Amino acid sequence: MKKILSLTLAILLILAVMPIGTITAGALTSGNYTYTVSNGAATITDCNTSVSGSITIPATIGGYPVTTIGSEAFKNCTNLTSATIGNNVTTINRSVFANCTALTSVVIGGSVKSIGTYIFENCTSLVNITVGTTNTNYSSSDGVLFNKGKTKLISYPAGKSSATYAIPSTITSLENYAFAYAKGITSMTIPDNVTTIGRYVFVHCENITGIKISKNVNSIGYASFFYCPKLQNITVDANNENYCSVYGKLFNADKTQLICFPAGQSISEYSVPNSVESIYHYAFAGAANLTSVTIGSGVTSIGEYAFADCTGLKSIKLSGNITAIKMRAFSACTSLESIIIPNGVTELGNDAFWNCTALASIYIPKTLTKIGNFTFSRCSNLKTVYYCGTEDQWAGISIGSSNDYLTKATVVYHDYQATTVKPTCTKDGYTVHTCSFCGDKYVTDEVSATGHSFGEWTTRTESGCITEGEEYRICSVCGVEETNVKEAIGHNYVSKVTTPDCTNNGYTTHTCEYCGDTYTDSITSALGHNYNATVTNNCVVSREGTITRRKI
């Protein structure tokens, strides 16, 4: 008992010397507000959602100065029409006025130093944001929220009715969610002064159809054009060194990354170019008209939410070089009936196929080692899993929570399809059993080759005396031709003897009776002349009977 009393006194002494401002209280309430106290200042953490009309953030609450408005503090206050944030507040956290659909105007005091992202999420009636002129961190113009130097456009009121907006020439950055839910915007030109487009900049701009990106933009955050269901065309200045567009689709400059396939394009089938190596987060998200996609062989990475809400997508052929399918990559693809996860993929991220209600079968490779949480949650039609491995290997896969439809499905270990190959004259026949998604195979029922069935030999070229001939025959089964060389028949010479005479030699002529080729041999010399002497009388008898001898 003495020990307990001593401990109590010690605690009281510590509290007695501790400055009051360091005491942190739990959640407290005052009227419509819930708040906490820390270091002598109050943070409003919640508000009764029934609050309506106009409100002014109180300077104090429970005796403590209000300096902070906590994240989502006024979320779902759907009857709130205007809010004034006094000079006492220095910090406005994330999504403070989320889903305040009736909110039309907000006044931000001069002391605010920090404003979180997406504070006007789904404030579809908001038309005017006003910042106190004494504020050294923020400013406003025409109802639009900027930083003080007007180099960053922070929030364009979603309820404005203008079809477009001329971004001021001082702006270099469109901050995250800058035009979120701006349903009046139908087109937008990003001027040359802008270099940065943040994340979710045009998210839920339901009526925007075209966006032009200038030459100086060098950074575009993911999901900048998410849920723009009418967006048909993104064009990029030809002089931009970082991005380009092809038929309205946004790529990086060398086309190795597909950044955005506009959700409003009407085409139903699309093949990702082979130059693309990665598909950016949210790249195809919401493209409801797509029914079939083929991902090129160069793709190794598919980003988060890449095909989320592609409600018309029925089939997709994945690249064999992908190693992981990330979070929500195919979530809410409600028409997707079957998918083959290529060999090499090791992980399926959280919610990867969440709410794919038509998914009846999935093919999983044996390289897979991890399936995340909720990966197949709400896949109520999933009945068959084709697994390219053994039962023990399947049991070794780490499967996260809320995957009941997967774990209750029938697992088929390999999906072998039999193909019979008949024997030919030269090749054996067999039956090959090939797994339809991983390519694993085995062979049964081998049959020896039948051999050729040739007909009779037919002469194609007759043999000559010194030239070979050719004959052929054809297999009556396969049509292959076999040839054979016929030997030359050789000459058949006939001899003719020519005898010599006085002046000409004699010889023997040999002439081939087939081809006419000739040659001579057995040459004998000419005989030469063999003269015989003959005496002729040259006397002349005169008329008178006198005999006279003539000289010769």
Coordinates of C-alpha atoms in Angstrom, one line a residue, residues 231-458:
L231 CA -11.1 12.2 -72.9
Q232 CA -10.3 11.2 -76.5
N233 CA -7.1 13.0 -77.4
I234 CA -3.9 14.1 -75.7
T235 CA -1.6 16.0 -78.0
V236 CA 2.0 17.0 -77.2
D237 CA 4.0 19.8 -78.8
A238 CA 6.4 18.3 -81.4
N239 CA 9.3 20.1 -79.7
N240 CA 8.8 18.5 -76.3
E241 CA 11.9 16.5 -75.5
N242 CA 10.3 14.4 -72.7
Y243 CA 6.9 13.3 -74.1
C244 CA 5.1 12.5 -77.3
S245 CA 1.6 11.4 -78.4
V246 CA 0.6 8.8 -81.0
Y247 CA -3.0 8.8 -82.1
G248 CA -4.0 10.7 -79.0
K249 CA -2.2 8.3 -76.6
L250 CA 0.5 9.7 -74.3
F251 CA 4.1 8.2 -74.2
N252 CA 7.4 9.3 -73.0
A253 CA 9.7 10.6 -75.7
D254 CA 11.3 7.3 -76.8
K255 CA 8.0 5.4 -76.5
T256 CA 9.3 3.0 -73.9
Q257 CA 6.6 4.0 -71.4
L258 CA 2.9 4.2 -72.2
I259 CA 1.5 6.9 -69.8
C260 CA -2.1 7.3 -70.8
F261 CA -4.6 5.6 -73.1
P262 CA -7.5 8.2 -73.1
A263 CA -10.5 6.5 -71.6
G264 CA -12.9 8.1 -74.1
Q265 CA -11.3 6.6 -77.2
S266 CA -13.8 4.4 -79.1
I267 CA -11.4 1.6 -80.2
S268 CA -12.2 -1.8 -78.8
E269 CA -8.9 -3.7 -79.6
Y270 CA -5.4 -2.4 -78.9
S271 CA -1.9 -3.9 -79.2
V272 CA 0.7 -2.2 -77.0
P273 CA 3.7 -1.4 -79.3
N274 CA 6.8 -3.6 -78.8
S275 CA 8.9 -0.6 -78.0
V276 CA 7.0 -0.1 -74.7
E277 CA 8.8 -1.5 -71.7
S278 CA 6.5 -0.3 -68.9
I279 CA 2.8 0.6 -68.6
Y280 CA 2.4 3.5 -66.2
H281 CA 0.1 3.6 -63.2
Y282 CA -3.5 4.1 -64.3
A283 CA -2.5 4.1 -68.0
F284 CA -5.7 2.4 -69.2
A285 CA -7.8 3.0 -66.1
G286 CA -11.5 3.5 -67.0
A287 CA -11.1 2.8 -70.7
A288 CA -14.6 1.2 -70.8
N289 CA -14.7 0.7 -74.6
L290 CA -11.7 -1.7 -74.7
T291 CA -12.6 -5.3 -75.1
S292 CA -9.2 -6.9 -76.0
V293 CA -5.6 -5.9 -75.3
T294 CA -2.4 -7.5 -76.4
I295 CA 0.7 -6.4 -74.5
G296 CA 3.9 -6.3 -76.6
S297 CA 6.8 -8.5 -75.9
G298 CA 9.0 -5.6 -74.6
V299 CA 6.8 -4.9 -71.6
T300 CA 8.3 -6.0 -68.3
S301 CA 6.3 -3.9 -65.9
I302 CA 2.6 -3.1 -65.4
G303 CA 1.9 -0.3 -62.9
E304 CA -0.7 0.0 -60.2
Y305 CA -4.3 0.4 -61.4
A306 CA -3.0 0.1 -65.0
F307 CA -6.3 -1.4 -66.2
A308 CA -8.6 -0.7 -63.3
D309 CA -12.2 -0.2 -64.2
C310 CA -11.9 -1.3 -67.8
T311 CA -15.4 -2.7 -67.5
G312 CA -15.6 -3.9 -71.1
L313 CA -12.3 -5.8 -71.2
K314 CA -12.9 -9.4 -71.9
S315 CA -9.5 -10.7 -72.8
I316 CA -5.9 -9.6 -72.3
K317 CA -2.7 -11.3 -73.6
L318 CA 0.2 -10.5 -71.3
S319 CA 3.9 -10.3 -72.3
G320 CA 6.0 -13.2 -71.3
N321 CA 8.6 -10.8 -69.8
I322 CA 6.5 -9.5 -67.0
T323 CA 7.7 -10.4 -63.5
A324 CA 5.0 -8.8 -61.3
I325 CA 1.4 -7.6 -61.5
K326 CA 1.0 -4.8 -59.1
M327 CA -1.8 -3.6 -56.8
R328 CA -5.2 -3.3 -58.4
A329 CA -3.8 -3.6 -61.9
F330 CA -7.0 -5.3 -63.2
S331 CA -9.4 -4.4 -60.4
A332 CA -13.1 -4.0 -61.4
C333 CA -12.5 -5.4 -64.9
T334 CA -16.0 -6.8 -64.6
S335 CA -16.1 -8.5 -68.1
L336 CA -12.8 -10.3 -67.9
E337 CA -13.5 -14.0 -68.1
S338 CA -10.1 -15.6 -68.1
I339 CA -6.5 -14.6 -67.9
I340 CA -3.1 -16.4 -68.3
I341 CA -0.4 -15.2 -66.0
P342 CA 2.8 -15.7 -67.9
N343 CA 5.7 -17.8 -66.7
G344 CA 8.1 -15.7 -64.8
V345 CA 5.6 -13.7 -62.8
T346 CA 6.5 -14.1 -59.1
E347 CA 3.9 -11.9 -57.4
L348 CA 0.3 -10.8 -57.8
G349 CA -0.2 -7.5 -55.8
N350 CA -3.0 -6.6 -53.4
D351 CA -6.4 -6.3 -55.0
A352 CA -4.9 -7.1 -58.4
F353 CA -8.1 -8.8 -59.7
W354 CA -10.5 -7.4 -57.1
N355 CA -14.2 -7.3 -58.2
C356 CA -13.5 -9.1 -61.5
T357 CA -17.0 -10.7 -61.2
A358 CA -16.9 -12.5 -64.6
L359 CA -13.5 -14.1 -64.0
A360 CA -14.2 -17.9 -64.3
S361 CA -10.7 -19.3 -64.7
I362 CA -7.1 -18.2 -64.2
Y363 CA -3.8 -19.8 -65.3
I364 CA -1.0 -19.4 -62.8
P365 CA 2.7 -20.3 -63.5
K366 CA 4.8 -22.3 -61.1
T367 CA 7.1 -19.2 -60.8
L368 CA 4.5 -17.5 -58.7
T369 CA 5.4 -17.3 -55.0
K370 CA 3.1 -14.7 -53.5
I371 CA -0.6 -13.6 -53.9
G372 CA -1.5 -10.5 -52.0
N373 CA -4.4 -9.5 -49.9
F374 CA -7.8 -9.2 -51.6
T375 CA -6.2 -10.2 -54.9
F376 CA -9.3 -12.2 -55.9
S377 CA -11.8 -10.7 -53.5
R378 CA -15.3 -10.4 -55.0
C379 CA -14.4 -12.7 -57.9
S380 CA -17.6 -14.7 -57.3
N381 CA -17.5 -16.6 -60.5
L382 CA -14.0 -18.0 -60.1
K383 CA -14.3 -21.7 -60.3
T384 CA -11.1 -23.1 -61.8
V385 CA -7.4 -22.4 -61.3
Y386 CA -5.0 -24.0 -63.8
Y387 CA -1.6 -24.3 -62.0
C388 CA 1.6 -25.1 -63.9
G389 CA 3.2 -27.0 -61.1
T390 CA 2.7 -29.8 -58.6
E391 CA 0.3 -29.9 -55.7
D392 CA 3.2 -29.4 -53.2
Q393 CA 4.3 -26.3 -55.1
W394 CA 0.8 -24.9 -55.0
A395 CA 0.7 -25.4 -51.3
G396 CA 3.9 -23.4 -51.0
I397 CA 2.5 -20.2 -52.5
S398 CA 1.9 -17.5 -49.9
I399 CA -1.7 -16.4 -50.3
G400 CA -2.9 -13.3 -48.5
S401 CA -6.2 -12.6 -46.7
S402 CA -9.7 -12.4 -48.3
N403 CA -9.0 -14.7 -51.2
D404 CA -11.7 -17.2 -50.4
Y405 CA -12.9 -17.5 -54.0
L406 CA -9.4 -18.5 -55.1
T407 CA -8.8 -21.0 -52.3
K408 CA -12.2 -22.7 -52.8
A409 CA -11.7 -23.0 -56.6
T410 CA -10.8 -26.3 -58.2
V411 CA -7.1 -26.4 -58.9
V412 CA -6.0 -28.3 -62.1
Y413 CA -2.3 -29.0 -62.1
H414 CA -1.3 -28.3 -65.7
D415 CA -3.8 -28.0 -68.6
Y416 CA -2.4 -30.5 -71.0
Q417 CA -3.8 -30.5 -74.6
A418 CA -3.0 -33.5 -76.7
T419 CA -1.8 -33.2 -80.3
T420 CA -1.2 -36.2 -82.5
V421 CA 1.5 -36.1 -85.1
K422 CA 1.2 -38.9 -87.7
P423 CA 4.3 -40.7 -88.9
T424 CA 5.7 -39.7 -92.3
C425 CA 8.0 -41.5 -94.7
T426 CA 11.1 -40.2 -92.8
K427 CA 9.8 -39.0 -89.4
D428 CA 8.4 -40.9 -86.5
G429 CA 4.8 -40.2 -85.3
Y430 CA 3.8 -39.4 -81.7
T431 CA 1.3 -37.6 -79.4
V432 CA 2.6 -34.5 -77.6
H433 CA 0.8 -33.2 -74.5
T434 CA 1.4 -29.5 -74.0
C435 CA 0.3 -27.4 -71.1
S436 CA -1.8 -24.6 -72.7
F437 CA -0.3 -21.8 -70.7
C438 CA 3.2 -22.7 -69.5
G439 CA 4.3 -24.8 -72.5
D440 CA 5.4 -27.8 -70.4
K441 CA 5.1 -30.9 -72.6
Y442 CA 5.6 -34.7 -72.7
V443 CA 5.4 -37.3 -75.6
T444 CA 3.5 -40.6 -75.8
D445 CA 2.5 -43.1 -78.5
E446 CA 5.6 -42.9 -80.6
V447 CA 5.3 -44.7 -84.0
S448 CA 8.2 -45.3 -86.4
A449 CA 8.5 -43.6 -89.8
T450 CA 6.8 -45.6 -92.6
G451 CA 9.5 -45.2 -95.2
H452 CA 9.0 -44.1 -98.8
S453 CA 6.8 -45.9 -101.4
F454 CA 8.6 -45.3 -104.7
G455 CA 7.3 -46.1 -108.2
E456 CA 9.2 -47.2 -111.3
W457 CA 12.3 -45.4 -112.5
T458 CA 11.7 -42.9 -115.3

